[in-house]
mmCIF file of C-alpha atoms in Angstrom:
data_model
loop_
_atom_site.group_PDB
_atom_site.id
_atom_site.type_symbol
_atom_site.label_atom_id
_atom_site.label_comp_id
_atom_site.label_asym_id
_atom_site.label_seq_id
_atom_site.Cartn_x
_atom_site.Cartn_y
_atom_site.Cartn_z
ATOM 1 C CA MET A 1 -55.306 119.616 -143.474
ATOM 2 C CA ILE A 2 -52.583 122.018 -142.075
ATOM 3 C CA PHE A 3 -48.922 121.464 -141.608
ATOM 4 C CA ARG A 4 -47.197 124.079 -139.436
ATOM 5 C CA LEU A 5 -43.734 124.418 -140.330
ATOM 6 C CA THR A 6 -40.871 125.617 -138.259
ATOM 7 C CA LYS A 7 -38.453 127.964 -139.933
ATOM 8 C CA THR A 8 -35.970 125.004 -140.585
ATOM 9 C CA ALA A 9 -38.692 123.055 -142.325
ATOM 10 C CA GLN A 10 -39.838 126.241 -144.393
ATOM 11 C CA THR A 11 -36.203 126.412 -145.705
ATOM 12 C CA GLN A 12 -35.969 122.645 -146.516
ATOM 13 C CA LEU A 13 -39.160 123.022 -148.466
ATOM 14 C CA ASN A 14 -38.393 126.381 -150.105
ATOM 15 C CA ASN A 15 -41.537 127.701 -148.507
ATOM 16 C CA PRO A 16 -40.766 131.026 -146.896
ATOM 17 C CA VAL A 17 -44.240 132.501 -146.748
ATOM 18 C CA PRO A 18 -46.610 129.972 -145.283
ATOM 19 C CA GLU A 19 -50.411 130.660 -145.314
ATOM 20 C CA THR A 20 -52.566 131.351 -142.362
ATOM 21 C CA ALA A 21 -55.105 128.714 -141.915
ATOM 22 C CA ASP A 22 -57.025 126.581 -139.360
ATOM 23 C CA ALA A 23 -57.308 122.828 -139.409
ATOM 24 C CA GLU A 24 -60.541 121.109 -140.105
ATOM 25 C CA ASN A 25 -60.359 118.890 -136.968
ATOM 26 C CA ARG A 26 -57.751 117.707 -134.395
ATOM 27 C CA TYR A 27 -56.473 114.862 -136.543
ATOM 28 C CA CYS A 28 -55.512 117.492 -139.422
ATOM 29 C CA GLU A 29 -53.293 119.761 -137.448
ATOM 30 C CA TRP A 30 -49.600 118.744 -137.557
ATOM 31 C CA PHE A 31 -46.396 120.559 -136.752
ATOM 32 C CA VAL A 32 -43.250 119.819 -138.622
ATOM 33 C CA ASN A 33 -39.508 120.145 -137.855
ATOM 34 C CA ILE A 34 -36.290 118.964 -139.174
ATOM 35 C CA PHE A 35 -33.957 116.661 -137.042
ATOM 36 C CA ARG A 36 -30.653 114.910 -137.719
ATOM 37 C CA ASN A 37 -30.065 111.184 -137.017
ATOM 38 C CA ASN A 38 -26.587 109.694 -137.977
ATOM 39 C CA ARG A 39 -25.955 112.690 -140.164
ATOM 40 C CA LYS A 40 -29.035 112.458 -142.164
ATOM 41 C CA LYS A 41 -32.041 114.872 -142.110
ATOM 42 C CA TYR A 42 -35.613 113.582 -141.165
ATOM 43 C CA PHE A 43 -38.947 115.444 -140.915
ATOM 44 C CA LEU A 44 -40.688 115.080 -137.441
ATOM 45 C CA ILE A 45 -44.298 115.354 -137.990
ATOM 46 C CA THR A 46 -46.294 115.748 -134.686
ATOM 47 C CA ASN A 47 -49.985 115.998 -134.073
ATOM 48 C CA ALA A 48 -50.898 119.278 -132.269
ATOM 49 C CA TYR A 49 -53.279 117.676 -129.893
ATOM 50 C CA SER A 50 -52.096 114.010 -129.151
ATOM 51 C CA PHE A 51 -48.511 114.489 -129.945
ATOM 52 C CA LEU A 52 -48.581 111.326 -131.933
ATOM 53 C CA SER A 53 -45.517 111.588 -134.196
ATOM 54 C CA VAL A 54 -44.208 110.027 -137.512
ATOM 55 C CA ILE A 55 -40.874 110.494 -139.297
ATOM 56 C CA ILE A 56 -39.968 110.610 -142.834
ATOM 57 C CA PRO A 57 -36.481 111.068 -144.541
ATOM 58 C CA ALA A 58 -36.026 114.712 -145.800
ATOM 59 C CA LYS A 59 -33.478 113.706 -148.496
ATOM 60 C CA GLY A 60 -34.970 114.710 -151.881
ATOM 61 C CA ILE A 61 -37.985 116.404 -150.493
ATOM 62 C CA THR A 62 -37.456 119.959 -151.391
ATOM 63 C CA SER A 63 -41.023 121.192 -152.297
ATOM 64 C CA VAL A 64 -44.142 121.550 -150.358
ATOM 65 C CA THR A 65 -45.937 119.162 -153.074
ATOM 66 C CA ALA A 66 -43.406 116.445 -152.471
ATOM 67 C CA PHE A 67 -43.622 116.836 -148.672
ATOM 68 C CA TYR A 68 -47.471 116.661 -148.773
ATOM 69 C CA ASP A 69 -47.405 113.390 -150.709
ATOM 70 C CA ALA A 70 -44.832 111.787 -148.421
ATOM 71 C CA ALA A 71 -46.232 113.023 -145.122
ATOM 72 C CA ILE A 72 -49.827 111.966 -146.017
ATOM 73 C CA THR A 73 -48.678 108.548 -147.262
ATOM 74 C CA GLU A 74 -46.910 108.042 -144.006
ATOM 75 C CA LEU A 75 -49.869 109.094 -141.872
ATOM 76 C CA LYS A 76 -51.977 106.345 -143.865
ATOM 77 C CA ASN A 77 -49.240 103.701 -143.447
ATOM 78 C CA TYR A 78 -49.272 104.245 -139.753
ATOM 79 C CA CYS A 79 -53.052 104.038 -139.524
ATOM 80 C CA ASP A 80 -52.973 100.909 -141.640
ATOM 81 C CA TYR A 81 -50.291 99.283 -139.458
ATOM 82 C CA LYS A 82 -52.048 100.193 -136.252
ATOM 83 C CA ALA A 83 -55.291 98.666 -137.692
ATOM 84 C CA ILE A 84 -57.199 101.978 -137.446
ATOM 85 C CA PRO A 85 -57.599 102.739 -141.229
ATOM 86 C CA ASP A 86 -61.149 104.215 -140.507
ATOM 87 C CA PHE A 87 -59.474 107.016 -138.668
ATOM 88 C CA PHE A 88 -57.478 107.932 -141.806
ATOM 89 C CA SER A 89 -60.498 107.465 -144.230
ATOM 90 C CA THR A 90 -62.856 109.553 -141.932
ATOM 91 C CA TYR A 91 -60.865 112.081 -140.295
ATOM 92 C CA ILE A 92 -57.731 112.781 -142.593
ATOM 93 C CA ALA A 93 -58.322 111.598 -146.161
ATOM 94 C CA PRO A 94 -61.372 113.850 -146.863
ATOM 95 C CA TYR A 95 -59.009 116.897 -146.229
ATOM 96 C CA THR A 96 -55.840 115.905 -148.170
ATOM 97 C CA LYS A 97 -56.965 117.122 -151.674
ATOM 98 C CA GLU A 98 -55.832 120.802 -150.841
ATOM 99 C CA PRO A 99 -53.477 120.687 -147.805
ATOM 100 C CA LYS A 100 -52.092 123.820 -146.508
ATOM 101 C CA THR A 101 -48.812 125.040 -144.749
ATOM 102 C CA SER A 102 -48.505 127.755 -142.061
ATOM 103 C CA ALA A 103 -45.967 128.980 -139.505
ATOM 104 C CA THR A 104 -45.874 127.258 -136.212
ATOM 105 C CA ASN A 105 -48.183 128.811 -133.506
ATOM 106 C CA ASN A 106 -47.689 126.962 -130.275
ATOM 107 C CA ARG A 107 -44.335 126.921 -128.453
ATOM 108 C CA SER A 108 -45.674 124.139 -126.160
ATOM 109 C CA VAL A 109 -45.931 121.846 -129.022
ATOM 110 C CA LEU A 110 -42.521 122.866 -130.251
ATOM 111 C CA SER A 111 -41.037 122.066 -126.694
ATOM 112 C CA VAL A 112 -42.539 118.623 -126.922
ATOM 113 C CA MET A 113 -40.962 118.021 -130.306
ATOM 114 C CA ASN A 114 -37.611 119.166 -128.932
ATOM 115 C CA GLN A 115 -38.027 116.507 -126.114
ATOM 116 C CA ILE A 116 -38.784 113.813 -128.809
ATOM 117 C CA LYS A 117 -35.767 114.717 -130.929
ATOM 118 C CA LEU A 118 -33.658 114.502 -127.709
ATOM 119 C CA TYR A 119 -34.975 110.962 -126.913
ATOM 120 C CA THR A 120 -34.889 109.530 -130.493
ATOM 121 C CA GLU A 121 -31.541 110.744 -131.669
ATOM 122 C CA ASP A 122 -30.033 107.292 -130.892
ATOM 123 C CA VAL A 123 -32.860 105.324 -132.673
ATOM 124 C CA ALA A 124 -31.341 103.437 -135.761
ATOM 125 C CA LEU A 125 -33.535 105.074 -138.630
ATOM 126 C CA GLU A 126 -31.530 104.660 -141.705
ATOM 127 C CA THR A 127 -31.946 100.965 -142.194
ATOM 128 C CA ALA A 128 -35.042 100.449 -140.156
ATOM 129 C CA ALA A 129 -38.101 98.741 -141.542
ATOM 130 C CA PRO A 130 -41.451 100.489 -141.195
ATOM 131 C CA GLU A 131 -42.681 98.138 -138.408
ATOM 132 C CA TYR A 132 -39.560 98.960 -136.562
ATOM 133 C CA LEU A 133 -39.951 102.597 -136.821
ATOM 134 C CA TYR A 134 -43.562 102.338 -135.662
ATOM 135 C CA ASP A 135 -42.830 100.224 -132.720
ATOM 136 C CA GLU A 136 -39.288 101.157 -131.546
ATOM 137 C CA PHE A 137 -39.742 104.733 -132.330
ATOM 138 C CA GLY A 138 -43.065 104.674 -130.709
ATOM 139 C CA LYS A 139 -41.304 103.443 -127.462
ATOM 140 C CA TYR A 140 -38.936 106.336 -127.449
ATOM 141 C CA LEU A 141 -41.646 108.752 -128.272
ATOM 142 C CA THR A 142 -43.590 107.468 -125.232
ATOM 143 C CA LEU A 143 -40.597 107.866 -123.091
ATOM 144 C CA ALA A 144 -40.070 111.367 -124.232
ATOM 145 C CA LEU A 145 -43.622 112.478 -123.537
ATOM 146 C CA GLU A 146 -43.589 110.716 -120.087
ATOM 147 C CA LYS A 147 -40.544 112.828 -119.416
ATOM 148 C CA GLU A 148 -42.221 115.998 -120.678
ATOM 149 C CA PHE A 149 -45.404 115.527 -118.725
ATOM 150 C CA GLY A 150 -44.054 113.752 -115.649
ATOM 151 C CA LYS A 151 -46.589 110.944 -116.015
ATOM 152 C CA ILE A 152 -47.483 107.994 -117.978
ATOM 153 C CA TYR A 153 -48.808 109.166 -121.432
ATOM 154 C CA SER A 154 -49.613 107.138 -124.631
ATOM 155 C CA PRO A 155 -49.706 109.433 -127.717
ATOM 156 C CA HIS A 156 -51.422 106.709 -129.748
ATOM 157 C CA GLU A 157 -54.269 106.256 -127.188
ATOM 158 C CA ALA A 158 -54.554 110.199 -127.181
ATOM 159 C CA PHE A 159 -54.690 110.104 -131.027
ATOM 160 C CA ILE A 160 -57.562 107.628 -131.069
ATOM 161 C CA SER A 161 -59.463 109.034 -128.141
ATOM 162 C CA GLU A 162 -62.700 110.958 -129.004
ATOM 163 C CA GLY A 163 -62.316 113.032 -125.901
ATOM 164 C CA MET A 164 -59.140 114.643 -127.038
ATOM 165 C CA LYS A 165 -60.575 117.906 -127.778
ATOM 166 C CA LYS A 166 -57.920 120.331 -126.610
ATOM 167 C CA PRO A 167 -54.115 120.411 -126.385
ATOM 168 C CA VAL A 168 -53.069 118.387 -123.249
ATOM 169 C CA TYR A 169 -50.022 120.562 -122.500
ATOM 170 C CA SER A 170 -49.585 124.084 -121.596
ATOM 171 C CA TYR A 171 -46.378 125.846 -120.353
ATOM 172 C CA ASP A 172 -46.251 126.711 -116.815
ATOM 173 C CA ALA A 173 -42.981 128.014 -115.364
ATOM 174 C CA LYS A 174 -43.955 127.281 -111.790
ATOM 175 C CA ILE A 175 -42.740 130.418 -110.296
ATOM 176 C CA LYS A 176 -44.976 132.297 -108.046
ATOM 177 C CA ASP A 177 -44.211 136.036 -108.344
ATOM 178 C CA THR A 178 -47.397 137.454 -110.100
ATOM 179 C CA GLN A 179 -47.436 141.301 -110.191
ATOM 180 C CA LYS A 180 -51.210 142.075 -110.623
ATOM 181 C CA SER A 181 -50.416 145.727 -111.038
ATOM 182 C CA LEU A 182 -49.237 145.128 -114.770
ATOM 183 C CA PRO A 183 -51.700 145.007 -117.530
ATOM 184 C CA VAL A 184 -53.448 141.905 -118.750
ATOM 185 C CA TYR A 185 -50.989 139.948 -121.103
ATOM 186 C CA LYS A 186 -51.953 138.021 -124.099
ATOM 187 C CA ASN A 187 -49.566 135.795 -126.033
ATOM 188 C CA GLU A 188 -49.425 135.606 -129.979
ATOM 189 C CA LEU A 189 -52.164 132.977 -129.771
ATOM 190 C CA GLY A 190 -54.560 135.340 -127.892
ATOM 191 C CA GLU A 191 -54.266 133.324 -124.685
ATOM 192 C CA ILE A 192 -54.316 135.431 -121.440
ATOM 193 C CA LEU A 193 -51.287 134.593 -119.161
ATOM 194 C CA THR A 194 -51.401 135.525 -115.539
ATOM 195 C CA ASP A 195 -48.230 134.080 -114.162
ATOM 196 C CA SER A 196 -45.610 136.832 -114.112
ATOM 197 C CA ALA A 197 -42.743 134.471 -114.766
ATOM 198 C CA ALA A 198 -44.429 132.808 -117.678
ATOM 199 C CA ILE A 199 -45.411 136.015 -119.384
ATOM 200 C CA ALA A 200 -41.708 137.107 -118.990
ATOM 201 C CA GLN A 201 -40.436 133.920 -120.485
ATOM 202 C CA ASP A 202 -43.028 134.281 -123.399
ATOM 203 C CA LEU A 203 -41.527 137.803 -123.983
ATOM 204 C CA CYS A 204 -38.071 136.390 -124.143
ATOM 205 C CA TRP A 205 -39.166 133.614 -126.684
ATOM 206 C CA THR A 206 -40.317 136.400 -128.795
ATOM 207 C CA ALA A 207 -37.080 138.319 -128.223
ATOM 208 C CA TRP A 208 -35.054 135.349 -129.237
ATOM 209 C CA ASP A 209 -36.915 135.084 -132.392
ATOM 210 C CA THR A 210 -36.376 138.691 -133.216
ATOM 211 C CA GLU A 211 -33.581 139.422 -135.790
ATOM 212 C CA ASP A 212 -30.508 140.840 -133.985
ATOM 213 C CA ASP A 213 -28.456 141.765 -137.164
ATOM 214 C CA VAL A 214 -30.264 144.937 -137.856
ATOM 215 C CA PRO A 215 -30.647 147.978 -135.587
ATOM 216 C CA GLU A 216 -34.451 147.817 -135.624
ATOM 217 C CA GLY A 217 -34.259 144.279 -134.392
ATOM 218 C CA LEU A 218 -31.756 145.049 -131.557
ATOM 219 C CA ARG A 219 -34.012 147.809 -130.310
ATOM 220 C CA GLU A 220 -37.052 145.517 -130.332
ATOM 221 C CA ARG A 221 -35.154 142.903 -128.358
ATOM 222 C CA LYS A 222 -34.043 145.453 -125.812
ATOM 223 C CA ARG A 223 -37.711 146.582 -125.509
ATOM 224 C CA LEU A 224 -39.006 143.052 -124.971
ATOM 225 C CA VAL A 225 -36.338 142.239 -122.486
ATOM 226 C CA LYS A 226 -37.152 145.502 -120.583
ATOM 227 C CA GLN A 227 -40.819 144.489 -120.497
ATOM 228 C CA ALA A 228 -39.844 140.928 -119.453
ATOM 229 C CA LEU A 229 -37.962 142.211 -116.430
ATOM 230 C CA LEU A 230 -40.809 144.321 -115.438
ATOM 231 C CA TYR A 231 -42.862 141.093 -115.060
ATOM 232 C CA ASP A 232 -40.215 139.071 -113.434
ATOM 233 C CA LYS A 233 -37.066 140.615 -112.155
ATOM 234 C CA ASN A 234 -35.466 137.085 -111.882
ATOM 235 C CA CYS A 235 -36.199 136.221 -115.550
ATOM 236 C CA THR A 236 -33.035 134.176 -116.502
ATOM 237 C CA ASP A 237 -33.432 134.258 -120.173
ATOM 238 C CA ALA A 238 -33.798 138.115 -120.092
ATOM 239 C CA TYR A 239 -30.332 138.413 -118.813
ATOM 240 C CA CYS A 240 -29.065 135.747 -121.139
ATOM 241 C CA ILE A 241 -30.328 137.975 -124.094
ATOM 242 C CA LEU A 242 -28.505 140.895 -122.580
ATOM 243 C CA ALA A 243 -25.311 138.797 -122.437
ATOM 244 C CA GLU A 244 -25.856 137.676 -126.037
ATOM 245 C CA ASP A 245 -26.225 141.260 -127.253
ATOM 246 C CA SER A 246 -23.337 142.758 -124.948
ATOM 247 C CA LYS A 247 -20.785 144.703 -126.966
ATOM 248 C CA THR A 248 -17.930 143.802 -124.431
ATOM 249 C CA ILE A 249 -16.750 140.751 -122.807
ATOM 250 C CA GLY A 250 -17.019 142.393 -119.415
ATOM 251 C CA LYS A 251 -20.766 143.127 -119.870
ATOM 252 C CA GLN A 252 -21.377 139.692 -121.130
ATOM 253 C CA LEU A 253 -19.894 138.357 -117.909
ATOM 254 C CA GLU A 254 -21.861 140.735 -115.846
ATOM 255 C CA TYR A 255 -25.211 139.706 -117.453
ATOM 256 C CA ALA A 256 -24.479 135.864 -117.639
ATOM 257 C CA LEU A 257 -23.467 135.989 -113.969
ATOM 258 C CA LYS A 258 -26.788 137.751 -113.034
ATOM 259 C CA ALA A 259 -28.595 135.225 -115.184
ATOM 260 C CA LYS A 260 -27.082 132.453 -113.300
ATOM 261 C CA GLU A 261 -27.919 133.915 -110.008
ATOM 262 C CA CYS A 262 -31.515 134.586 -110.941
ATOM 263 C CA PHE A 263 -32.183 130.930 -111.637
ATOM 264 C CA GLU A 264 -30.464 129.711 -108.525
ATOM 265 C CA LYS A 265 -32.521 132.178 -106.456
ATOM 266 C CA VAL A 266 -35.776 130.689 -107.511
ATOM 267 C CA HIS A 267 -34.704 127.026 -107.605
ATOM 268 C CA ASP A 268 -33.501 125.320 -104.285
ATOM 269 C CA LYS A 269 -30.840 122.709 -103.782
ATOM 270 C CA ASN A 270 -33.512 120.019 -103.911
ATOM 271 C CA TYR A 271 -34.508 121.069 -107.393
ATOM 272 C CA PHE A 272 -30.909 120.678 -108.645
ATOM 273 C CA LYS A 273 -30.467 117.436 -106.915
ATOM 274 C CA LYS A 274 -33.616 116.036 -108.437
ATOM 275 C CA ASN A 275 -32.909 117.218 -111.935
ATOM 276 C CA THR A 276 -29.090 116.954 -112.257
ATOM 277 C CA GLY A 277 -28.607 114.899 -115.300
ATOM 278 C CA ASP A 278 -31.676 115.954 -117.127
ATOM 279 C CA PHE A 279 -30.969 119.689 -117.428
ATOM 280 C CA TYR A 280 -31.544 121.186 -120.895
ATOM 281 C CA GLY A 281 -33.982 118.283 -121.559
ATOM 282 C CA ILE A 282 -36.289 120.050 -119.155
ATOM 283 C CA LEU A 283 -37.563 123.059 -120.836
ATOM 284 C CA GLU A 284 -37.459 125.287 -117.855
ATOM 285 C CA THR A 285 -33.678 124.516 -117.256
ATOM 286 C CA ARG A 286 -32.510 125.779 -120.709
ATOM 287 C CA PRO A 287 -32.173 129.390 -119.765
ATOM 288 C CA TYR A 288 -29.973 128.293 -116.823
ATOM 289 C CA MET A 289 -27.803 126.301 -119.266
ATOM 290 C CA ARG A 290 -27.640 129.179 -121.681
ATOM 291 C CA ALA A 291 -26.514 131.373 -118.728
ATOM 292 C CA LEU A 292 -23.707 129.000 -117.946
ATOM 293 C CA TRP A 293 -22.550 128.951 -121.484
ATOM 294 C CA TYR A 294 -22.328 132.688 -121.808
ATOM 295 C CA TYR A 295 -20.600 132.898 -118.393
ATOM 296 C CA SER A 296 -17.961 130.229 -119.332
ATOM 297 C CA ASP A 297 -17.375 131.689 -122.700
ATOM 298 C CA ALA A 298 -16.771 135.206 -121.261
ATOM 299 C CA LEU A 299 -14.427 133.731 -118.612
ATOM 300 C CA SER A 300 -12.606 131.970 -121.444
ATOM 301 C CA GLN A 301 -12.239 135.024 -123.515
ATOM 302 C CA LEU A 302 -10.925 136.875 -120.477
ATOM 303 C CA GLY A 303 -8.128 134.309 -120.056
ATOM 304 C CA ARG A 304 -9.676 132.968 -116.914
ATOM 305 C CA LEU A 305 -9.281 129.328 -118.327
ATOM 306 C CA LYS A 306 -9.459 127.386 -115.067
ATOM 307 C CA GLU A 307 -12.694 129.027 -114.031
ATOM 308 C CA ALA A 308 -14.295 128.557 -117.506
ATOM 309 C CA ALA A 309 -13.212 124.863 -117.365
ATOM 310 C CA ASP A 310 -14.888 124.508 -114.048
ATOM 311 C CA VAL A 311 -18.168 126.004 -115.276
ATOM 312 C CA MET A 312 -18.117 123.843 -118.319
ATOM 313 C CA GLU A 313 -17.419 120.757 -116.297
ATOM 314 C CA TYR A 314 -20.503 121.525 -114.172
ATOM 315 C CA MET A 315 -22.534 121.897 -117.284
ATOM 316 C CA ILE A 316 -21.568 118.320 -118.392
ATOM 317 C CA VAL A 317 -22.594 117.082 -114.877
ATOM 318 C CA LEU A 318 -26.099 118.684 -115.119
ATOM 319 C CA CYS A 319 -26.464 117.589 -118.845
ATOM 320 C CA PRO A 320 -24.383 114.432 -119.469
ATOM 321 C CA ASN A 321 -25.701 114.304 -123.085
ATOM 322 C CA ASP A 322 -23.925 117.760 -123.540
ATOM 323 C CA ASN A 323 -26.794 119.026 -125.995
ATOM 324 C CA LEU A 324 -24.949 122.497 -126.253
ATOM 325 C CA GLY A 325 -21.699 120.840 -127.314
ATOM 326 C CA VAL A 326 -19.770 122.264 -124.357
ATOM 327 C CA ARG A 327 -17.201 119.304 -124.758
ATOM 328 C CA PHE A 328 -15.565 120.759 -127.672
ATOM 329 C CA GLU A 329 -14.675 124.016 -126.135
ATOM 330 C CA LEU A 330 -13.676 122.381 -122.802
ATOM 331 C CA ALA A 331 -11.374 120.056 -124.800
ATOM 332 C CA GLU A 332 -9.625 123.099 -126.306
ATOM 333 C CA ILE A 333 -9.180 124.704 -122.855
ATOM 334 C CA TYR A 334 -7.694 121.563 -121.515
ATOM 335 C CA LYS A 335 -5.253 121.681 -124.338
ATOM 336 C CA LYS A 336 -4.331 125.279 -123.496
ATOM 337 C CA LEU A 337 -3.988 124.327 -119.867
ATOM 338 C CA LYS A 338 -1.927 121.332 -120.737
ATOM 339 C CA ASP A 339 -4.192 119.238 -118.609
ATOM 340 C CA LYS A 340 -3.730 115.954 -120.394
ATOM 341 C CA LYS A 341 -5.357 113.937 -117.707
ATOM 342 C CA SER A 342 -8.666 115.893 -117.907
ATOM 343 C CA LEU A 343 -8.577 115.814 -121.596
ATOM 344 C CA ASP A 344 -8.022 112.079 -121.792
ATOM 345 C CA ALA A 345 -10.971 111.646 -119.386
ATOM 346 C CA LEU A 346 -13.178 113.798 -121.427
ATOM 347 C CA ILE A 347 -12.244 111.879 -124.587
ATOM 348 C CA LYS A 348 -13.028 108.619 -123.063
ATOM 349 C CA GLN A 349 -16.436 109.948 -121.707
ATOM 350 C CA PHE A 350 -17.606 111.217 -125.185
ATOM 351 C CA GLU A 351 -15.733 108.371 -127.080
ATOM 352 C CA GLY A 352 -16.608 108.719 -130.775
ATOM 353 C CA CYS A 353 -18.374 112.062 -130.145
ATOM 354 C CA LEU A 354 -15.203 114.171 -129.619
#
């Protein structure tokens, strides 16, 4: 039994150095992350193969042992409620005597978990009875996965399916610009990637995870970004990282604008028309949202407040949920511009959240 912890979950459980281990079967490999609902923290526990997920309150659970007990109990409760106790007794229970933890090793699973968190942030968890969580949370879970995969998908059916031998999701950037002259690329899982844009994005994910507060980390980030741009000259996230690491506001503006233009170059108007309202919720749009954020931030710092406000307003059109919290900075800009009408409209749009 293996629980793969994100860094946030590791911190919560005071478990900074997870073991390296493999799962006994597909029912025994679970990814664990932390999310907030109504200001309270919860563990999101997601199966690596079916993406079936359960949640448990994080309050009071600050050790691996306590987490094991709570997580395994919740998995048993789920199987009992769904009338599949044999699955727990056959595939899970025999391996719960010595469960292990490890670091996460699959960004595709993590992206799915982020989508789940996005769709379930409005579910009333604090006072919910177990059956409500299993049924109501299950509905939101299904919606999140259907959004992620673009088709009808039942995590429960996938969980109990004997044919579910491999992960059902793999990242595909859908950008056709493969450069065959570059060497074969393997990600950290040992999988060979052939799409140049996907390779560049994988390198950027590694760069984002690299510490940037020490000289060695900054040098490694620059190396990874340079390599990413060799694979894909239009890699939006590569320029976002350069904007993040810029020493001057002028350079931040330059790189952020380049990042913005790169994304717009490889995604036509129909793409924007189709996905407006769902940006950031869609994994491949997140670099563009980051680019817009760095761009608007640079404009604001340069005193170009009206231009910054225009970009931030556009970001909220693309992502009405405002996952990046743009509304807070936009409100401050409206105050500086003495634009009371726009400020009032923004407050009304995000009533109770601003």
